[in-house]
Coordinates of C-alpha atoms in Angstrom, one line a residue:
M19 CA -44.4 11.1 -9.5
G20 CA -41.6 8.9 -8.3
D21 CA -40.8 5.9 -6.2
T22 CA -40.4 6.4 -2.4
P23 CA -36.8 6.1 -1.5
G24 CA -36.4 2.8 0.4
A25 CA -33.7 1.3 2.5
G26 CA -32.6 -1.1 -0.3
S27 CA -32.1 1.8 -2.7
L28 CA -30.1 3.7 -0.2
R29 CA -27.9 0.7 0.5
S30 CA -26.8 0.8 -3.1
L31 CA -25.7 4.4 -2.5
V32 CA -23.8 3.2 0.6
Q33 CA -22.1 0.5 -1.4
L34 CA -21.2 3.0 -4.1
A35 CA -19.8 5.5 -1.5
W36 CA -17.6 2.9 0.1
L37 CA -16.5 1.7 -3.3
C38 CA -15.4 5.3 -3.9
L39 CA -13.4 5.2 -0.7
F40 CA -11.4 2.1 -1.5
S41 CA -11.2 1.9 -5.3
S42 CA -11.3 5.2 -7.0
V43 CA -8.9 7.3 -5.0
P44 CA -6.7 5.6 -2.4
H45 CA -5.9 8.8 -0.5
G46 CA -8.4 11.2 0.8
G47 CA -11.3 8.8 0.7
A48 CA -13.5 10.9 3.0
K49 CA -13.1 13.8 0.6
V50 CA -14.2 11.6 -2.3
L51 CA -17.2 10.5 -0.4
E52 CA -18.2 14.1 0.4
K53 CA -17.8 15.2 -3.2
T54 CA -19.7 12.1 -4.5
F55 CA -22.6 12.8 -2.2
E56 CA -22.7 16.5 -3.2
E57 CA -22.8 15.5 -6.9
W58 CA -25.5 12.9 -6.1
L59 CA -27.6 15.6 -4.5
R60 CA -27.2 17.8 -7.6
Y61 CA -28.1 14.9 -9.9
R62 CA -31.2 14.0 -7.8
D63 CA -32.4 17.6 -7.8
E64 CA -32.0 18.0 -11.6
C65 CA -33.9 14.7 -12.0
L66 CA -36.8 15.8 -9.9
R67 CA -37.0 19.1 -11.7
R68 CA -37.0 17.3 -15.1
M69 CA -39.7 14.9 -14.0
A70 CA -41.9 17.7 -12.8
S71 CA -41.6 19.7 -16.0
E72 CA -42.1 17.0 -18.7
P73 CA -45.6 16.1 -19.8
Y74 CA -47.0 12.6 -19.2
P75 CA -47.6 10.2 -22.2
A76 CA -51.1 8.8 -22.9
G77 CA -52.0 5.2 -22.2
L78 CA -50.1 2.5 -20.1
F79 CA -46.5 3.3 -19.2
C80 CA -43.9 2.8 -16.4
N81 CA -43.9 5.9 -14.3
R82 CA -40.8 8.2 -14.4
T83 CA -38.7 7.8 -11.3
F84 CA -35.5 8.4 -9.5
D85 CA -34.4 5.1 -8.0
M86 CA -31.5 6.6 -6.0
Y87 CA -29.0 5.5 -8.7
A88 CA -30.2 7.0 -12.0
C89 CA -33.0 9.2 -13.4
W90 CA -35.6 7.2 -15.4
P91 CA -38.1 8.7 -17.9
D92 CA -41.5 7.1 -18.6
G93 CA -41.1 3.7 -20.2
S94 CA -43.2 1.9 -22.7
P95 CA -44.5 -1.5 -21.6
G96 CA -42.3 -4.5 -22.6
T97 CA -39.3 -2.5 -23.5
A98 CA -35.8 -1.8 -22.0
V99 CA -35.1 1.9 -21.1
N100 CA -31.5 3.1 -21.3
V101 CA -30.0 6.2 -19.8
S102 CA -26.5 7.5 -19.5
C103 CA -24.3 6.6 -16.6
P104 CA -25.0 9.2 -13.8
F105 CA -22.4 12.0 -13.7
Y106 CA -21.9 11.8 -9.9
L107 CA -19.8 8.6 -10.2
P108 CA -16.2 9.4 -9.3
W109 CA -15.0 7.5 -12.4
F110 CA -17.6 9.1 -14.7
E111 CA -14.9 10.2 -17.2
K112 CA -14.1 6.5 -17.8
V113 CA -17.8 5.4 -18.3
K114 CA -19.4 8.6 -19.7
H115 CA -20.4 6.8 -22.9
G116 CA -21.8 3.8 -21.0
L117 CA -25.5 3.1 -20.4
V118 CA -27.5 1.8 -17.5
S119 CA -30.8 0.0 -18.3
R120 CA -34.1 -1.0 -16.7
R121 CA -37.0 -3.1 -18.0
C122 CA -40.6 -1.9 -18.1
G123 CA -43.0 -4.8 -17.7
T124 CA -46.0 -5.4 -19.8
D125 CA -48.2 -4.4 -16.8
G126 CA -46.7 -0.9 -16.8
Q127 CA -44.5 -1.6 -13.7
W128 CA -40.8 -1.5 -13.5
V129 CA -39.3 -5.0 -13.2
T130 CA -38.0 -5.7 -9.7
V131 CA -35.9 -8.3 -7.9
N132 CA -37.4 -10.1 -4.9
G133 CA -40.5 -8.1 -5.3
S134 CA -39.0 -4.8 -4.0
Q135 CA -35.6 -4.0 -5.3
P136 CA -35.5 -2.3 -8.7
W137 CA -33.7 -4.4 -11.4
R138 CA -31.1 -2.6 -13.4
D139 CA -28.1 -3.4 -15.5
Y140 CA -25.3 -1.0 -14.7
S141 CA -22.4 -3.1 -15.9
Q142 CA -21.3 -0.4 -18.3
C143 CA -21.1 2.1 -15.5
E144 CA -18.9 0.1 -13.2
D145 CA -15.3 1.2 -12.6
E146 CA -12.5 -0.9 -14.2
L147 CA -11.1 -3.3 -11.7
E148 CA -7.6 -3.8 -13.1
V149 CA -5.9 -2.4 -9.9
T150 CA -8.2 -4.0 -7.4
A151 CA -5.6 -6.5 -6.1
E152 CA -3.0 -3.7 -5.7
E153 CA -5.4 -1.5 -3.9
E154 CA -6.6 -4.3 -1.7
G155 CA -2.9 -5.0 -0.8
A156 CA -2.4 -1.3 0.0
R157 CA -5.5 -1.3 2.1
R158 CA -4.4 -4.3 4.1
L159 CA -1.0 -2.8 4.6
M160 CA -2.5 0.4 6.0
V161 CA -4.7 -1.7 8.3
S162 CA -1.5 -3.5 9.5
F163 CA 0.1 -0.1 10.1
K164 CA -2.8 1.0 12.2
V165 CA -2.6 -2.1 14.3
L166 CA 1.1 -1.5 14.8
Y167 CA 0.8 2.1 15.9
T168 CA -2.3 1.4 18.1
V169 CA -0.3 -1.2 20.0
G170 CA 2.7 1.2 20.2
Y171 CA 0.7 4.1 21.5
S172 CA -1.2 1.9 24.0
L173 CA 2.0 0.4 25.4
S174 CA 3.6 3.8 25.5
L175 CA 0.6 5.3 27.3
L176 CA 0.6 2.7 30.0
T177 CA 4.3 3.0 30.7
L178 CA 4.2 6.8 30.6
I179 CA 1.4 7.0 33.1
S180 CA 3.3 4.7 35.4
A181 CA 6.5 6.8 35.0
L182 CA 4.6 10.0 35.7
L183 CA 3.1 8.5 38.9
I184 CA 6.6 7.4 40.1
L185 CA 8.2 10.8 39.4
T186 CA 5.4 12.8 41.0
A187 CA 4.8 10.5 44.0
C188 CA 8.4 10.2 45.1
R189 CA 9.6 13.5 46.9
N190 CA 13.2 12.6 46.5
L191 CA 12.9 12.6 42.7
R192 CA 11.5 16.1 42.5
C193 CA 14.0 18.3 40.8
T194 CA 14.2 20.4 37.6
R195 CA 15.6 17.5 35.5
N196 CA 12.8 15.1 36.5
Y197 CA 10.2 17.9 36.2
I198 CA 11.3 18.3 32.6
H199 CA 11.2 14.5 32.0
A200 CA 7.7 14.5 33.5
N201 CA 6.5 17.1 31.1
L202 CA 8.1 15.2 28.2
F203 CA 6.3 12.1 29.4
A204 CA 3.0 14.1 29.6
S205 CA 3.5 15.3 26.0
F206 CA 4.0 11.8 24.8
G207 CA 0.9 10.6 26.7
L208 CA -1.2 13.4 25.3
R209 CA 0.0 12.7 21.8
A210 CA -0.9 9.0 22.2
T211 CA -4.3 9.8 23.6
S212 CA -5.1 12.4 20.9
V213 CA -4.2 9.9 18.1
M214 CA -6.4 7.2 19.6
V215 CA -9.3 9.5 20.3
K216 CA -9.1 10.9 16.7
D217 CA -9.1 7.3 15.3
A218 CA -12.1 6.4 17.5
L219 CA -14.0 9.4 16.4
L220 CA -13.3 8.7 12.7
E221 CA -14.4 5.1 13.1
R222 CA -17.6 6.2 14.8
R223 CA -18.2 8.8 12.2
W224 CA -17.7 6.6 9.1
G225 CA -19.0 3.4 10.8
V226 CA -22.6 4.5 11.3
E227 CA -25.5 2.7 9.5
L228 CA -27.0 5.0 6.8
V229 CA -30.6 4.3 5.9
Q230 CA -32.1 7.6 4.8
V231 CA -30.8 10.5 2.7
A232 CA -31.0 12.6 5.9
D233 CA -28.4 10.3 7.5
W234 CA -26.0 11.2 4.7
E235 CA -26.7 14.9 5.0
A236 CA -26.1 14.7 8.8
L237 CA -23.0 12.6 8.3
L238 CA -21.4 15.1 5.9
S239 CA -22.5 18.3 7.7
H240 CA -20.1 20.6 9.4
E241 CA -21.8 20.0 12.8
A242 CA -21.0 16.3 12.5
A243 CA -17.3 17.0 11.8
L244 CA -16.8 19.2 14.9
G245 CA -15.7 16.3 17.1
C246 CA -13.1 15.0 14.7
R247 CA -11.9 18.5 13.9
A248 CA -11.4 19.2 17.6
A249 CA -9.4 15.9 17.8
Q250 CA -7.3 16.9 14.8
V251 CA -6.5 20.3 16.4
L252 CA -5.6 18.6 19.7
M253 CA -3.4 16.1 17.9
Q254 CA -1.5 18.8 16.1
Y255 CA -1.0 20.7 19.3
C256 CA 0.3 17.5 21.1
I257 CA 2.7 16.7 18.3
L258 CA 4.1 20.2 18.4
A259 CA 4.3 20.1 22.2
N260 CA 6.1 16.8 22.0
H261 CA 8.8 18.2 19.7
Y262 CA 9.3 21.3 21.8
W263 CA 9.7 19.3 25.0
F264 CA 12.4 17.5 23.0
L265 CA 13.9 20.9 22.5
V266 CA 13.6 21.7 26.2
E267 CA 15.4 18.5 27.1
A268 CA 18.2 19.4 24.7
V269 CA 18.6 22.9 25.9
Y270 CA 18.6 21.9 29.6
L271 CA 21.2 19.1 29.1
Y272 CA 23.3 21.5 27.0
K273 CA 23.2 24.1 29.8
L274 CA 24.3 21.5 32.3
L275 CA 27.2 20.2 30.2
I276 CA 28.5 23.6 29.2
G277 CA 28.4 24.6 32.8
A278 CA 26.5 27.9 32.4
V279 CA 25.4 29.4 35.7
F280 CA 21.6 29.8 35.6
S281 CA 18.9 29.8 38.3
E282 CA 17.0 26.6 37.6
K283 CA 13.9 27.9 39.4
N284 CA 13.7 31.0 37.2
Y285 CA 14.3 29.2 34.0
Y286 CA 11.9 26.3 34.7
R287 CA 9.0 28.7 33.9
L288 CA 10.6 29.6 30.6
Y289 CA 10.9 25.9 29.8
L290 CA 7.1 25.5 30.5
Y291 CA 6.4 28.4 28.1
L292 CA 8.7 26.9 25.4
G293 CA 7.2 23.4 25.8
W294 CA 3.5 24.1 26.2
G295 CA 3.2 27.7 24.9
T296 CA 5.1 27.7 21.6
P297 CA 2.7 25.1 19.9
V298 CA -0.2 27.5 20.5
V299 CA 1.5 30.2 18.4
F300 CA 1.4 27.9 15.4
V301 CA -1.7 25.8 16.0
V302 CA -4.0 28.8 16.2
P303 CA -3.0 30.3 12.8
W304 CA -3.3 26.8 11.2
M305 CA -6.7 26.3 12.7
A306 CA -7.8 29.8 11.4
A307 CA -6.5 28.9 7.9
K308 CA -8.3 25.6 7.9
Y309 CA -11.6 27.2 9.1
L310 CA -11.5 30.0 6.6
K311 CA -9.9 28.3 3.5
E312 CA -10.2 24.5 3.9
N313 CA -13.2 24.0 6.1
A314 CA -14.0 20.5 4.9
E315 CA -14.3 17.1 6.6
C316 CA -11.9 16.6 9.6
W317 CA -9.2 19.0 8.4
A318 CA -6.9 16.0 7.7
L319 CA -6.4 16.7 4.0
N320 CA -3.9 19.3 2.8
E321 CA -5.1 20.6 -0.6
N322 CA -3.1 23.8 -0.1
M323 CA 0.3 22.7 1.3
A324 CA 1.1 26.3 2.4
Y325 CA -1.3 25.8 5.3
W326 CA 0.3 22.5 6.3
W327 CA 3.7 24.3 6.5
I328 CA 2.3 26.4 9.3
I329 CA 2.6 23.2 11.4
R330 CA 5.5 21.6 9.5
I331 CA 8.0 24.5 9.7
P332 CA 8.2 24.7 13.6
I333 CA 8.6 20.9 13.7
L334 CA 11.5 21.1 11.3
L335 CA 13.0 24.0 13.1
A336 CA 12.9 22.2 16.5
S337 CA 14.3 19.1 14.9
L338 CA 17.2 20.9 13.3
I339 CA 18.1 22.8 16.5
N340 CA 18.0 19.5 18.4
L341 CA 20.3 18.0 15.9
L342 CA 22.8 20.8 16.3
I343 CA 22.6 20.6 20.1
F344 CA 22.9 16.8 19.9
M345 CA 26.2 17.1 17.9
R346 CA 27.5 19.8 20.2
I347 CA 26.7 17.6 23.3
L348 CA 28.4 14.6 21.8
K349 CA 31.5 16.7 21.1
V350 CA 31.6 17.8 24.8
I351 CA 31.0 14.2 26.0
L352 CA 33.7 12.9 23.7
A353 CA 36.2 15.5 25.0
K354 CA 35.4 14.7 28.7
L355 CA 35.7 11.0 28.1
R356 CA 39.0 11.4 26.4
A357 CA 40.3 13.5 29.2
N358 CA 39.4 10.9 31.8
Q359 CA 39.6 7.7 29.7
K360 CA 40.8 4.5 31.3
G361 CA 40.9 2.7 28.0
Y362 CA 40.1 3.4 24.3
A363 CA 37.5 0.7 24.1
D364 CA 35.9 1.9 27.4
Y365 CA 35.3 5.5 26.3
K366 CA 34.1 4.4 22.9
L367 CA 31.5 2.2 24.5
R368 CA 30.4 4.9 26.9
L369 CA 30.2 7.4 24.0
A370 CA 28.0 4.9 22.0
K371 CA 25.8 4.4 25.0
A372 CA 25.4 8.2 25.5
T373 CA 24.6 8.6 21.8
L374 CA 22.0 5.9 21.8
T375 CA 20.4 7.2 25.0
L376 CA 20.2 10.8 23.7
I377 CA 18.6 9.9 20.3
P378 CA 15.1 9.1 21.7
L379 CA 15.3 11.9 24.3
F380 CA 16.0 14.6 21.6
G381 CA 13.9 13.0 18.8
I382 CA 16.9 12.8 16.5
H383 CA 15.3 10.0 14.5
E384 CA 12.9 12.6 13.2
V385 CA 15.7 14.1 11.1
V386 CA 16.0 11.0 9.0
F387 CA 12.8 11.8 7.1
I388 CA 12.8 15.5 7.8
F389 CA 12.8 16.5 4.1
A390 CA 11.1 13.4 2.7
T391 CA 7.6 14.8 2.9
D392 CA 4.5 12.8 1.9
E393 CA 4.1 14.6 -1.4
Q394 CA 7.7 13.9 -2.3
T395 CA 7.6 10.1 -1.6
T396 CA 5.8 7.6 -3.7
G397 CA 5.6 3.8 -4.1
I398 CA 7.7 1.6 -1.9
L399 CA 9.6 4.5 -0.4
R400 CA 6.4 6.0 0.9
Y401 CA 5.4 2.8 2.6
I402 CA 8.9 2.5 4.2
K403 CA 8.7 6.1 5.4
V404 CA 5.2 5.5 6.8
F405 CA 6.3 2.3 8.6
F406 CA 9.3 3.8 10.3
T407 CA 7.6 7.0 11.2
L408 CA 4.6 5.2 12.7
F409 CA 6.7 2.6 14.5
L410 CA 9.2 5.1 16.0
N411 CA 6.6 7.7 16.9
S412 CA 4.2 5.2 18.6
F413 CA 6.9 3.3 20.5
Q414 CA 9.1 6.2 21.4
G415 CA 7.1 7.1 24.5
F416 CA 7.6 3.6 25.8
L417 CA 11.4 3.8 25.1
V418 CA 11.8 7.2 26.8
A419 CA 9.8 6.1 29.8
V420 CA 12.0 3.0 30.2
L421 CA 15.3 4.8 29.7
Y422 CA 14.6 7.8 31.9
C423 CA 12.5 6.3 34.6
F424 CA 12.4 2.5 35.0
A425 CA 16.1 2.0 34.0
N426 CA 17.3 5.1 35.9
K427 CA 19.6 4.2 38.8
E428 CA 18.2 7.1 40.9
V429 CA 14.6 5.9 40.3
K430 CA 15.4 2.3 41.0
S431 CA 17.2 3.2 44.2
E432 CA 14.2 5.2 45.4
M433 CA 11.7 2.4 44.4
K434 CA 13.9 -0.1 46.3
K435 CA 13.7 2.1 49.4
K436 CA 10.0 2.4 49.1
W437 CA 9.7 -1.3 48.8
Q438 CA 11.8 -1.9 51.9
L439 CA 9.8 0.6 53.9
W440 CA 6.6 -1.0 52.7
K441 CA 7.9 -4.4 53.9
L442 CA 8.7 -3.0 57.3
D443 CA 5.2 -1.4 57.6
H444 CA 3.6 -4.7 56.6
P445 CA 5.6 -7.5 58.3
V446 CA 2.6 -9.9 58.6
L447 CA 2.1 -9.9 54.8
C448 CA 5.8 -10.3 54.1
C449 CA 6.1 -13.2 56.6
A450 CA 3.1 -14.9 55.1
Q451 CA 4.8 -14.8 51.7

């Protein structure tokens, strides 16, 4: 009744799908691919039903077939057969009046290319290419952004692991302040790891070779998406934990400067609950909403922004509280510097240094784009926001590790002692050098 689907025909579907990803809709390409495949399945099923129900003509004719692109009726020998552009094309509204054609040979066989591939003219069904250059530029820009944040997160992860090893290995550095720093470093490290794992899973998912229709069905099944959905949930949790450890840092420093009398031992457990426990309160409802209402692909798209605000609101709340504490702490620092100032320029310099040091610790840079959400920014402003957000978020772990571990006088002093002790324990190696 119809041709057997071959690898060549399926490759045309692969090419079509990737064209959907990069030409039709710049954002949410995976969703476009999923919808296109669902529509293609519907088109195929309707074609097979129609072929099974229509009677066959008498005499010599080219057999009705579905060639993985369009549905073809029986053709008369030596003629061209025209059918409408298939409705599953994402740009169908632009080409709905167009036709795709095939030739029926005089021998009653469809004309092929290279003896196996079906020949067809689908020029009227192709998408308009007026914005191809612009879209290609946007694609290259996004690839550059990905390289940028991959380098940033990788560098941050290496420095954060080193900083964690130093803070946990040196007994003299074990105190509440450094415990809080260590938890902040851990949240940065987990955030970097979750982002890179999510990217790796997405590349593995969309980079597989698709040869049969079953491969597409497996690719777009809910089972295949479990891995990247789990990575998406982990990433959202780590981002929230990162912001709430910013808040813990702010609260702890505020407590020290204001001079409140608290038991550090008792309150450290509350800090742990605030930093690691609070994100669970918001991630679980978000996960439930995604599963029940938007259970598609890797849960990366936000069709209903109300569900996205389950994650966004606690981030905004933590950022605003941090900003208020930051301003209050600067006021306290300014008052203390003025009271003990040796010179106007000196205390201004120290205030500037304290300000610049606190900004990455509290995540104050987040406030810059706090209300400039993705749906409110377009064009060049969107790219500027994406660049600064990705750059700051990916390299912030590196900056915090350097400022609060490697450049810290207490840590450097302890490392110097360790180095001196090591030289005393290994005099032969030192003398040999």
